[in-house]
Structure formats: C-alpha cells, structure tokens
CSV table of C-alpha atoms in Angstrom, one decimal:
chain,number,residue,atom,x,y,z
J,1,UNK,CA,-0.1,-0.1,0.0
J,2,UNK,CA,1.0,3.5,-0.6
J,3,UNK,CA,1.9,5.9,2.0
J,4,UNK,CA,-1.0,8.0,3.6
J,5,UNK,CA,-0.9,11.8,3.0
J,6,UNK,CA,-1.5,13.7,6.4
J,7,UNK,CA,-1.4,17.0,4.8
J,8,UNK,CA,-3.4,16.2,1.6
J,9,UNK,CA,-6.7,17.7,0.8
J,10,UNK,CA,-8.5,14.7,-0.3
J,11,UNK,CA,-12.1,15.3,1.7
J,12,UNK,CA,-13.0,11.7,1.5
J,13,UNK,CA,-10.3,10.8,4.0
J,14,UNK,CA,-11.4,13.3,6.5
J,15,UNK,CA,-14.3,12.9,9.0
J,16,UNK,CA,-17.5,15.1,8.0
J,17,UNK,CA,-17.6,18.5,10.0
J,18,UNK,CA,-15.1,17.6,12.6
J,19,UNK,CA,-15.8,19.5,15.8
J,20,UNK,CA,-14.2,23.0,16.2
J,21,UNK,CA,-14.8,25.3,19.1
J,22,UNK,CA,-12.9,28.3,20.8
J,23,UNK,CA,-11.4,26.9,23.9
J,24,UNK,CA,-10.1,29.8,25.5
J,25,UNK,CA,-8.5,33.0,25.9
J,26,UNK,CA,-5.8,34.1,28.3
J,27,UNK,CA,-6.1,37.0,30.6
J,28,UNK,CA,-3.2,38.0,32.6
J,29,UNK,CA,-4.2,39.5,35.9
J,30,UNK,CA,-2.2,40.2,39.2
J,31,UNK,CA,-4.5,38.6,41.9
J,32,UNK,CA,-6.4,35.8,41.1
J,33,UNK,CA,-8.9,35.6,43.8
J,34,UNK,CA,-9.9,39.2,43.3
J,35,UNK,CA,-10.0,38.8,39.7
J,36,UNK,CA,-12.3,35.8,39.8
J,37,UNK,CA,-14.7,37.7,42.2
J,38,UNK,CA,-14.7,40.5,39.6
J,39,UNK,CA,-15.7,38.4,36.7
J,40,UNK,CA,-18.2,36.2,38.7
J,41,UNK,CA,-19.9,38.8,41.2
J,42,UNK,CA,-19.7,41.9,38.8
J,43,UNK,CA,-20.0,40.5,35.4
J,44,UNK,CA,-22.1,37.5,36.2
J,45,UNK,CA,-19.7,34.9,34.5
J,46,UNK,CA,-19.6,31.4,35.5
J,47,UNK,CA,-16.7,29.9,37.5
J,48,UNK,CA,-15.5,27.2,35.1
J,49,UNK,CA,-12.6,25.7,37.0
J,50,UNK,CA,-10.4,26.7,39.8
J,51,UNK,CA,-7.5,24.1,40.5
J,52,UNK,CA,-4.1,24.0,41.7
J,53,UNK,CA,-1.7,21.8,39.5
J,54,UNK,CA,1.0,19.3,40.9
J,55,UNK,CA,3.4,22.0,40.1
J,56,UNK,CA,1.7,24.3,42.6
J,57,UNK,CA,0.3,26.9,39.9
J,58,UNK,CA,-3.2,27.8,40.1
J,59,UNK,CA,-5.5,27.8,37.0
J,60,UNK,CA,-9.1,29.4,37.0
J,61,UNK,CA,-11.2,30.1,34.2
J,62,UNK,CA,-14.4,31.9,33.8
J,63,UNK,CA,-17.3,32.0,31.0
J,64,UNK,CA,-20.2,34.4,30.3
J,65,UNK,CA,-23.5,32.9,31.0
J,66,UNK,CA,-24.5,32.4,27.1
J,67,UNK,CA,-22.0,31.0,24.8
J,68,UNK,CA,-18.8,28.2,25.1
J,69,UNK,CA,-15.7,30.7,24.9
J,70,UNK,CA,-13.4,30.5,28.4
J,71,UNK,CA,-11.5,33.0,29.8
J,72,UNK,CA,-8.3,31.7,31.3
J,73,UNK,CA,-7.2,33.9,34.2
J,74,UNK,CA,-3.1,33.8,34.6
J,75,UNK,CA,-1.0,35.5,37.2
J,76,UNK,CA,2.4,35.4,35.5
J,77,UNK,CA,5.6,35.9,37.5
J,78,UNK,CA,6.3,39.8,38.0
J,79,UNK,CA,9.7,39.3,36.0
J,80,UNK,CA,8.0,37.7,33.0
J,81,UNK,CA,7.0,39.0,29.6
J,82,UNK,CA,3.5,38.1,30.1
J,83,UNK,CA,3.2,40.5,33.3
J,84,UNK,CA,3.7,43.6,31.0
J,85,UNK,CA,0.6,42.5,29.2
J,86,UNK,CA,-1.4,43.1,32.2
J,87,UNK,CA,-3.8,45.9,31.8
J,88,UNK,CA,-3.6,46.1,28.0
J,89,UNK,CA,-6.6,46.1,25.4
J,90,UNK,CA,-7.6,42.3,25.2
J,91,UNK,CA,-9.2,42.7,21.7
J,92,UNK,CA,-12.1,40.6,23.0
J,93,UNK,CA,-15.7,41.7,21.9
J,94,UNK,CA,-18.6,40.5,24.3
J,95,UNK,CA,-21.9,40.6,22.4
J,96,UNK,CA,-25.1,41.4,24.3
J,97,UNK,CA,-28.8,42.0,23.3
J,98,UNK,CA,-29.0,45.0,25.4
J,99,UNK,CA,-26.0,46.9,25.6
J,100,UNK,CA,-27.6,49.8,27.7
J,101,UNK,CA,-29.2,47.8,30.1
J,102,UNK,CA,-25.9,45.7,30.5
J,103,UNK,CA,-23.9,49.0,30.8
J,104,UNK,CA,-26.4,50.4,34.0
J,105,UNK,CA,-26.4,46.9,35.5
J,106,UNK,CA,-22.6,46.5,35.5
J,107,UNK,CA,-21.8,50.1,36.4
J,108,UNK,CA,-24.1,49.7,39.4
J,109,UNK,CA,-21.8,46.7,40.5
J,110,UNK,CA,-18.8,49.0,40.1
J,111,UNK,CA,-17.5,48.2,36.8
J,112,UNK,CA,-15.7,50.9,35.0
J,113,UNK,CA,-16.6,52.0,31.3
J,114,UNK,CA,-14.7,54.2,29.1
J,115,UNK,CA,-17.9,55.9,27.8
J,116,UNK,CA,-21.7,55.7,27.7
J,117,UNK,CA,-23.0,53.0,25.1
J,118,UNK,CA,-22.9,54.8,21.4
J,119,UNK,CA,-24.7,54.0,18.2
J,120,UNK,CA,-22.2,53.5,15.3
J,121,UNK,CA,-22.7,52.4,11.8
J,122,UNK,CA,-20.0,50.5,10.4
J,123,UNK,CA,-19.0,49.8,6.8
J,124,UNK,CA,-16.9,46.8,5.8
J,125,UNK,CA,-15.0,46.1,2.6
J,126,UNK,CA,-15.3,43.2,0.3
J,127,UNK,CA,-12.5,41.8,-1.6
J,128,UNK,CA,-12.4,42.1,-5.4
J,129,UNK,CA,-11.4,39.4,-7.8
J,130,UNK,CA,-7.7,40.4,-7.7
J,131,UNK,CA,-8.0,40.0,-3.7
J,132,UNK,CA,-7.7,43.6,-3.1
J,133,UNK,CA,-10.2,45.5,-1.0
J,134,UNK,CA,-13.3,47.0,-2.5
J,135,UNK,CA,-15.9,49.3,-0.9
J,136,UNK,CA,-19.2,48.4,-1.3
J,137,UNK,CA,-22.3,50.9,-1.8
J,138,UNK,CA,-24.8,48.0,-0.9
J,139,UNK,CA,-26.7,48.8,2.3
J,140,UNK,CA,-26.2,45.2,3.0
J,141,UNK,CA,-22.7,45.8,3.4
J,142,UNK,CA,-23.2,47.9,6.4
J,143,UNK,CA,-24.6,47.6,9.7
J,144,UNK,CA,-25.4,49.7,12.8
J,145,UNK,CA,-24.4,48.9,16.5
J,146,UNK,CA,-24.3,50.1,19.9
J,147,UNK,CA,-20.8,49.9,21.5
J,148,UNK,CA,-18.9,50.5,24.6
J,149,UNK,CA,-15.8,49.3,26.6
J,150,UNK,CA,-14.8,48.6,30.1
J,151,UNK,CA,-12.0,47.3,32.1
J,152,UNK,CA,-11.5,44.6,34.7
J,153,UNK,CA,-9.6,45.4,37.9
J,154,UNK,CA,-6.2,45.1,36.2
J,155,UNK,CA,-7.0,47.6,33.5
J,156,UNK,CA,-7.8,44.8,30.8
J,157,UNK,CA,-10.4,46.3,28.5
J,158,UNK,CA,-13.1,44.8,26.7
J,159,UNK,CA,-15.8,45.9,23.9
J,160,UNK,CA,-19.1,45.5,24.6
J,161,UNK,CA,-21.3,45.4,21.5
J,162,UNK,CA,-24.7,44.9,20.1
J,163,UNK,CA,-24.8,44.7,16.6
J,164,UNK,CA,-28.2,44.8,15.0
J,165,UNK,CA,-27.7,41.8,12.8
J,166,UNK,CA,-25.9,39.9,15.8
J,167,UNK,CA,-28.8,40.7,18.3
J,168,UNK,CA,-31.4,39.4,15.8
J,169,UNK,CA,-29.3,36.0,15.7
J,170,UNK,CA,-28.7,36.0,19.2
J,171,UNK,CA,-32.5,36.1,19.8
J,172,UNK,CA,-33.2,33.8,17.2
J,173,UNK,CA,-30.8,31.5,18.6
J,174,UNK,CA,-32.3,31.9,22.1
J,175,UNK,CA,-35.6,30.9,21.0
J,176,UNK,CA,-34.5,28.0,19.2
J,177,UNK,CA,-32.7,27.0,22.1
J,178,UNK,CA,-35.5,27.5,24.4
J,179,UNK,CA,-37.8,25.5,22.2
J,180,UNK,CA,-35.5,22.7,21.8
J,181,UNK,CA,-35.0,22.6,25.7
J,182,UNK,CA,-38.7,22.9,26.2
J,183,UNK,CA,-39.2,20.0,23.5
J,184,UNK,CA,-36.4,17.8,25.0
J,185,UNK,CA,-38.0,18.2,28.6
J,186,UNK,CA,-41.5,17.0,27.3
J,187,UNK,CA,-39.9,14.3,25.8
J,188,UNK,CA,-37.7,13.2,28.6
J,189,UNK,CA,-41.0,13.6,31.1
J,190,UNK,CA,-43.3,11.5,28.7
J,191,UNK,CA,-40.6,8.7,28.5
J,192,UNK,CA,-40.0,8.9,32.3
J,193,UNK,CA,-44.0,8.1,32.5
J,194,UNK,CA,-43.7,5.4,29.8
J,195,UNK,CA,-41.1,4.0,31.8
J,196,UNK,CA,-43.0,4.1,35.1
J,197,UNK,CA,-46.1,2.5,33.4
J,198,UNK,CA,-43.9,-0.4,31.7
J,199,UNK,CA,-42.5,-1.2,35.1
J,200,UNK,CA,-46.1,-2.0,36.4
J,201,UNK,CA,-46.7,-4.2,33.5
J,202,UNK,CA,-44.0,-6.6,34.6
J,203,UNK,CA,-45.4,-9.1,37.4
J,204,UNK,CA,-46.0,-7.4,40.8
J,205,UNK,CA,-46.4,-10.7,42.7
J,206,UNK,CA,-45.8,-14.2,42.3
J,207,UNK,CA,-48.5,-16.7,42.5
J,208,UNK,CA,-47.2,-19.0,45.3
J,209,UNK,CA,-46.6,-22.7,44.3
J,210,UNK,CA,-45.6,-25.7,46.6
J,211,UNK,CA,-43.5,-27.2,44.1
J,212,UNK,CA,-41.9,-24.7,42.2
J,213,UNK,CA,-39.6,-21.7,43.2
J,214,UNK,CA,-39.4,-19.2,40.4
J,215,UNK,CA,-38.1,-15.6,40.0
J,216,UNK,CA,-37.6,-13.2,36.8
J,217,UNK,CA,-35.9,-9.9,35.9
J,218,UNK,CA,-35.7,-7.5,32.9
J,219,UNK,CA,-33.1,-4.8,32.7
J,220,UNK,CA,-33.8,-2.8,29.6
J,221,UNK,CA,-31.3,-1.1,27.2
J,222,UNK,CA,-33.2,1.9,26.9
J,223,UNK,CA,-35.9,3.6,29.6
J,224,UNK,CA,-38.3,1.5,28.0
J,225,UNK,CA,-38.1,-1.7,25.8
J,226,UNK,CA,-39.9,-4.6,23.9
J,227,UNK,CA,-39.0,-7.8,26.1
J,228,UNK,CA,-41.6,-9.1,28.3
J,229,UNK,CA,-42.0,-11.7,30.9
J,230,UNK,CA,-44.8,-12.5,33.1
J,231,UNK,CA,-46.4,-15.0,35.6
J,232,UNK,CA,-50.1,-15.6,35.1
J,233,UNK,CA,-52.4,-17.1,37.7
J,234,UNK,CA,-54.3,-19.6,35.9
J,235,UNK,CA,-56.0,-21.4,38.8
J,236,UNK,CA,-56.6,-24.9,40.1
J,237,UNK,CA,-52.8,-24.7,41.2
J,238,UNK,CA,-51.4,-23.9,37.8
J,239,UNK,CA,-49.0,-20.9,36.9
J,240,UNK,CA,-48.2,-19.5,33.3
J,241,UNK,CA,-44.7,-18.7,32.8
J,242,UNK,CA,-44.3,-16.5,29.7
J,243,UNK,CA,-41.5,-14.7,28.2
J,244,UNK,CA,-41.8,-12.8,25.0
J,245,UNK,CA,-39.7,-10.5,22.7
J,246,UNK,CA,-41.3,-7.6,20.4
J,247,UNK,CA,-39.4,-6.8,17.0
J,248,UNK,CA,-38.0,-3.4,17.4
J,249,UNK,CA,-36.7,-1.2,20.4
J,250,UNK,CA,-37.8,1.9,22.4
J,251,UNK,CA,-40.9,3.4,22.6
J,252,UNK,CA,-42.8,1.5,19.5
J,253,UNK,CA,-41.6,-1.5,21.1
J,254,UNK,CA,-42.7,-0.9,24.3
J,255,UNK,CA,-46.0,0.0,23.0
J,256,UNK,CA,-46.4,-3.5,21.3
J,257,UNK,CA,-44.9,-5.0,24.4
J,258,UNK,CA,-48.2,-3.5,26.4
J,259,UNK,CA,-50.7,-4.6,23.6
J,260,UNK,CA,-49.2,-8.2,23.9
J,261,UNK,CA,-49.5,-8.3,27.5
J,262,UNK,CA,-52.9,-7.0,27.5
J,263,UNK,CA,-54.0,-9.6,25.1
J,264,UNK,CA,-52.4,-12.4,27.3
J,265,UNK,CA,-54.1,-11.3,30.4
J,266,UNK,CA,-57.3,-10.3,29.0
J,267,UNK,CA,-57.7,-13.8,27.3
J,268,UNK,CA,-55.9,-16.2,29.8
J,269,UNK,CA,-59.3,-17.4,31.4
J,270,UNK,CA,-59.4,-20.1,28.4
J,271,UNK,CA,-55.8,-20.9,28.6
J,272,UNK,CA,-56.1,-23.8,31.1
J,273,UNK,CA,-58.5,-26.1,29.2
J,274,UNK,CA,-58.0,-24.7,25.9
J,275,UNK,CA,-54.1,-23.5,25.6
J,276,UNK,CA,-54.2,-23.7,21.8
J,277,UNK,CA,-57.3,-21.6,21.4
J,278,UNK,CA,-56.0,-19.2,23.8
J,279,UNK,CA,-52.9,-18.6,21.9
J,280,UNK,CA,-54.9,-18.5,18.7
J,281,UNK,CA,-56.9,-15.8,20.3
J,282,UNK,CA,-53.8,-13.9,21.1
J,283,UNK,CA,-52.3,-14.2,17.7
J,284,UNK,CA,-55.7,-12.9,16.2
J,285,UNK,CA,-55.8,-9.6,18.4
J,286,UNK,CA,-52.0,-9.1,18.0
J,287,UNK,CA,-52.4,-9.4,14.1
J,288,UNK,CA,-55.5,-7.0,13.9
J,289,UNK,CA,-54.1,-4.5,16.4
J,290,UNK,CA,-50.5,-3.9,14.9
J,291,UNK,CA,-48.9,-3.1,11.7
J,292,UNK,CA,-47.9,-5.7,9.0
J,293,UNK,CA,-44.3,-5.8,10.0
J,294,UNK,CA,-45.0,-5.9,14.0
J,295,UNK,CA,-44.4,-9.5,15.3
J,296,UNK,CA,-43.3,-11.1,18.6
J,297,UNK,CA,-41.7,-14.5,19.8
J,298,UNK,CA,-43.1,-15.8,22.6
J,299,UNK,CA,-42.5,-18.9,24.9
J,300,UNK,CA,-45.7,-19.6,26.8
J,301,UNK,CA,-45.6,-22.4,29.6
J,302,UNK,CA,-48.0,-23.7,32.0
J,303,UNK,CA,-46.8,-25.3,35.3
J,304,UNK,CA,-49.2,-28.2,37.1
J,305,UNK,CA,-48.1,-27.5,40.7
J,306,UNK,CA,-49.7,-30.9,41.7
J,307,UNK,CA,-48.4,-33.0,38.9
J,308,UNK,CA,-45.0,-31.1,38.3
J,309,UNK,CA,-45.8,-31.3,34.6
J,310,UNK,CA,-45.0,-28.4,32.3
J,311,UNK,CA,-46.8,-27.7,29.2
J,312,UNK,CA,-45.5,-25.3,26.7
J,313,UNK,CA,-45.8,-23.7,23.4
J,314,UNK,CA,-42.6,-21.9,21.8
J,315,UNK,CA,-43.6,-19.6,19.2
J,316,UNK,CA,-40.3,-18.9,17.3
J,317,UNK,CA,-38.7,-17.7,20.6
J,318,UNK,CA,-35.1,-19.2,21.7
J,319,UNK,CA,-35.1,-22.6,23.1
J,320,UNK,CA,-35.8,-22.9,26.7
J,321,UNK,CA,-33.2,-24.9,28.7
J,322,UNK,CA,-34.1,-27.4,31.1
J,323,UNK,CA,-31.2,-28.6,33.3
J,324,UNK,CA,-31.8,-31.6,34.9
J,325,UNK,CA,-30.6,-32.8,38.5
J,326,UNK,CA,-28.1,-35.2,37.0
J,327,UNK,CA,-26.7,-32.4,34.6
J,328,UNK,CA,-28.4,-33.3,31.2
J,329,UNK,CA,-29.9,-30.5,29.2
J,330,UNK,CA,-33.1,-30.7,27.5
J,331,UNK,CA,-33.7,-27.9,25.1
J,332,UNK,CA,-37.5,-26.8,24.5
J,333,UNK,CA,-37.5,-25.9,21.2
J,334,UNK,CA,-39.8,-23.9,18.8
J,335,UNK,CA,-43.0,-25.7,18.1
J,336,UNK,CA,-44.9,-22.6,16.1
J,337,UNK,CA,-44.0,-19.8,14.1
J,338,UNK,CA,-44.0,-16.0,15.5
J,339,UNK,CA,-47.1,-14.2,16.8
J,340,UNK,CA,-48.6,-11.3,14.8
J,341,UNK,CA,-47.3,-12.0,11.2
J,342,UNK,CA,-50.1,-14.3,10.0
J,343,UNK,CA,-53.8,-14.6,10.1
J,344,UNK,CA,-54.1,-18.1,10.0
J,345,UNK,CA,-52.2,-19.4,12.7
J,346,UNK,CA,-51.7,-22.7,14.7
J,347,UNK,CA,-49.6,-24.0,17.2
J,348,UNK,CA,-48.6,-27.5,18.8
J,349,UNK,CA,-48.5,-28.0,22.4
J,350,UNK,CA,-45.6,-29.9,24.0
J,351,UNK,CA,-45.2,-31.0,27.7
J,352,UNK,CA,-42.4,-32.5,30.2
J,353,UNK,CA,-42.3,-33.8,33.5
J,354,UNK,CA,-40.2,-31.9,36.3
J,355,UNK,CA,-38.4,-33.5,39.0
J,356,UNK,CA,-36.8,-32.4,42.3
J,357,UNK,CA,-33.7,-30.4,41.4
J,358,UNK,CA,-34.5,-29.5,37.7
J,359,UNK,CA,-34.0,-25.8,36.6
J,360,UNK,CA,-35.6,-24.3,33.7
J,361,UNK,CA,-34.4,-21.2,32.2
J,362,UNK,CA,-36.3,-18.8,29.7
J,363,UNK,CA,-34.5,-15.9,28.4
J,364,UNK,CA,-34.2,-13.3,25.4
J,365,UNK,CA,-31.3,-12.7,23.0
J,366,UNK,CA,-30.1,-9.9,25.2
J,367,UNK,CA,-28.5,-12.6,26.9
J,368,UNK,CA,-27.0,-14.8,24.3
J,369,UNK,CA,-26.3,-11.9,21.7
J,370,UNK,CA,-24.5,-9.8,24.5
J,371,UNK,CA,-21.0,-9.3,23.1
J,372,UNK,CA,-17.4,-8.1,23.7
J,373,UNK,CA,-14.7,-7.7,21.0
J,374,UNK,CA,-16.9,-9.6,18.5
J,375,UNK,CA,-17.7,-12.6,20.8
J,376,UNK,CA,-21.0,-13.2,22.0
J,377,UNK,CA,-21.9,-14.7,25.4
J,378,UNK,CA,-24.0,-17.2,23.5
J,379,UNK,CA,-26.1,-20.1,24.8
J,380,UNK,CA,-23.1,-22.0,26.1
J,381,UNK,CA,-22.2,-19.3,28.2
J,382,UNK,CA,-26.0,-19.0,29.6
J,383,UNK,CA,-25.5,-23.2,30.3
J,384,UNK,CA,-22.3,-22.6,31.9
J,385,UNK,CA,-23.9,-19.8,34.2
J,386,UNK,CA,-26.9,-22.0,34.9
J,387,UNK,CA,-24.6,-24.8,36.3
J,388,UNK,CA,-22.6,-22.5,38.1
J,389,UNK,CA,-25.4,-20.7,39.9
J,390,UNK,CA,-28.0,-23.7,40.1
J,391,UNK,CA,-27.5,-24.5,43.9
J,392,UNK,CA,-28.4,-20.9,45.0
J,393,UNK,CA,-32.1,-19.4,45.4
J,394,UNK,CA,-33.7,-18.5,41.9
J,395,UNK,CA,-33.9,-15.2,42.8
J,396,UNK,CA,-29.9,-15.2,43.2
J,397,UNK,CA,-29.5,-17.2,40.2
J,398,UNK,CA,-31.1,-14.7,38.3
J,399,UNK,CA,-29.0,-12.0,39.6
J,400,UNK,CA,-25.8,-13.8,39.2
J,401,UNK,CA,-26.6,-14.7,35.7
J,402,UNK,CA,-27.5,-11.1,34.9
J,403,UNK,CA,-24.7,-9.9,36.5
J,404,UNK,CA,-22.3,-12.6,34.6
J,405,UNK,CA,-23.6,-11.1,31.1
J,406,UNK,CA,-23.3,-7.4,32.0
J,407,UNK,CA,-19.6,-8.0,33.3
J,408,UNK,CA,-18.9,-10.1,30.0
J,409,UNK,CA,-20.0,-7.1,27.9
J,410,UNK,CA,-18.5,-4.5,30.1
J,411,UNK,CA,-21.6,-2.9,30.7
J,412,UNK,CA,-22.2,-1.9,27.1
J,413,UNK,CA,-25.9,-3.0,27.1
J,414,UNK,CA,-27.3,-2.8,23.5
J,415,UNK,CA,-30.5,-5.0,24.2
J,416,UNK,CA,-33.1,-5.9,26.7
J,417,UNK,CA,-31.7,-8.7,29.0
J,418,UNK,CA,-34.7,-11.0,30.4
J,419,UNK,CA,-34.6,-14.1,32.3
J,420,UNK,CA,-36.9,-16.3,34.2
J,421,UNK,CA,-35.4,-19.2,36.2
J,422,UNK,CA,-37.8,-21.8,37.8
J,423,UNK,CA,-36.5,-24.8,39.9
J,424,UNK,CA,-38.3,-27.9,40.8
J,425,UNK,CA,-38.4,-28.8,44.4
J,426,UNK,CA,-40.0,-31.1,47.0
J,427,UNK,CA,-43.6,-30.3,48.1
J,428,UNK,CA,-42.2,-31.2,51.8
C-alpha cells in the first residue's frame, strides 16, 4: 500500500464536519482571587474551574453565561514578559442583546466603562476579484451597532457590543434553544412516565406454588423496551410462565409489548382448558391491532403444581433450557411460528415432567447476543452460568446470571436482558 498523506486535501479521507470550538483566551491578572470575584460577582460570569496543579501553579477560568468561550485567568511572575501585558486591550468583544441595560447593570456593580454606549454604523469592505479591498455601496454591506468598552480590576479592556444583525441572531438562537430545551424536557418527561407505566406491566407478585420456586427480571437497554415476561395465575394450582420479545426497540416496541401483555392477560381465562385456542386468540388480536411488520416471539408455558408437569408452546422464541438434576440438558425447541405475522396461525403443545432439582431457564437474545470484541456470551455461556449458580435460590440465580452477562459485555448493553429461572423442589 502507498503511504497516506496527512497534509493532503482529499475530503474523503477526513471526518465530515469535525468538531471545532474556541477553547479559551488568556487574560493576565495580578490577583487571581480578586479577579475571579470581579468576573463572577460583577459581570455575572460562571466559574468554569479553579484548580491547583501538581506544580503548585493555580488555574482559574470563567465564562459568560451565554456561549462557549472561556477566559483563562493567569497570574504571571512579575519578572516575566506576560506580566507586562497586564492592563492592555484584550481585543475581545462581548456581544449582548441590550448594551444599555448591561451597561447600567454593571456600572451599579462597580465596573468602569470608558464611555456611555454609542450608536455607530460600520462599513465593511469586500475583496475584489484580485484580492484587493473594494468598498461596497450596497446597504447590506453596512450594519449599525451600539458599542462601549470596560476594564477589569487590572485595566484589561473589553468591547461590549450589540450589533443589529448579531442581536437578531442571538434572539433567534435563544428562541430556538428554548424551544429545543422545552421539547427535550417534554420528551424526557413522557419517557419517564412510559418507563413507570411499563414497570407496572411486569409481574408485581408471584402466585404461590408448593413444588416450584421461580423468579424473573428484565434489565432494559433503554428507558423502555420490547422484552416481556409474566407470571399468570391460571387457577387450579397452575401458573403460566411467559417470556416474549417484540421486534424493534424503544417506544414503539414498548407499545407493542403492552399490547401483547394486555392480550395475554385478557384472554387467559381460557388458557387452562384450551391453550391452543388461547394462543390463537392472542395471535388474532395482535395481528389485528398492529402493523403488518410487527411481530413477537413468545414462550408460553403452564406449570401444574400437583403433577409437576410443564406444558409449553414455543412461538419462534429461543429454546427453553431445562437443566436436569443429573446435569443433562433438554432444549425446549420451537413448536410454532411467531405471533402477529400470519392471520391463519396454529400451534402445537408439548409437555415434559419435572423432578426435584430440575432448573428451567427462559430468556431473550439480550443474554445470548451480548458481545465483547466480536465474541458473544452465547447459549453455552448461559448454560455454564446455569450450572455455576444452580444451587442458589432462584432470585440469586437470576441476579448472578444477569451480573455475569453485564460483566461480559463491560456494561455496554445494546438490548434488553430478560430472564426467568424456575426450579422444581419437593413439596415438603
């Protein structure tokens, strides 16, 4: 390969619109404490930082309340060249939308001005084709402004200006900023409300069972998400263990998740005796009430506390993992397609018997697809974690596995992490 040319002008090799901002301008002063008080108390500047370096040198910086420019206040040694710059014009122009109001406000605070604000019209020159200056008679080449100048405690002088065009631009920017901040505030408030509402959609209590200990958790990647888990009290000592994953992320997925949850809970009266008809009804409602592209994977299971039997339907979801007491693994694979895509939909019921010590794990791809440096946590990572935590109470198992996943991806979570752990136990 040929050598890359750093100083070239090939725009395709550069990042588009690289960030560029004025960082600071140095102002040389004699007494840092007095100067900081002057800029903060009299001019209303913000104190950006005031620190002492390891060398013992102290740095302070102030900034006007509007804008991003920073003034670094520096106390040079008396025998330095910079010390001779104290009390000279800074050539710094501060722009305000009302020079007169600022003038009277600062005068009351003891700021010294060279003169009262004056209206002045300024003409600028344009460059001609040969690069020489060419005066313009175009009125647009002139603008008016109000000017004055003031000094700080050390005599460093500044210009305070209120250009007509700049004033209009300041007002436009302020309005745009205020409108943007208000819009962002409303969005943040609405998302917070949505987060609280969605949190209430997850199970708030666990129907008691004698032969099954179970728990679940959902750690969302954003404020709201599309993962769903639930524990449905079906009656006659049976509980539904449900986990689902909505296609998509964010608010849209959260709304679909709420729709699916409402469908499952509103129809669960028929789940016990007619699970196929129950899920067909859920699919019909989800299909009718969502867009053509919306769908969800779902693992629906029903546990019989008397017989210790698990009936399940896997609707295009990840395999359920059943870790037997003897350490053998059974995968509860897909038995039907996803919900919401097809109007004509059917499912097949499967069942398995649980024994004391068997552990069931239902999860979403936020666990297995969590990645670091291109490597995924994967199903094998989950199986190893199940074996590692299997002797703990199920709530601790859930917490331990979630913690392993988060540590694996170094906290960079890109998808919702949802997990149900259920462990069969003796009735006595």
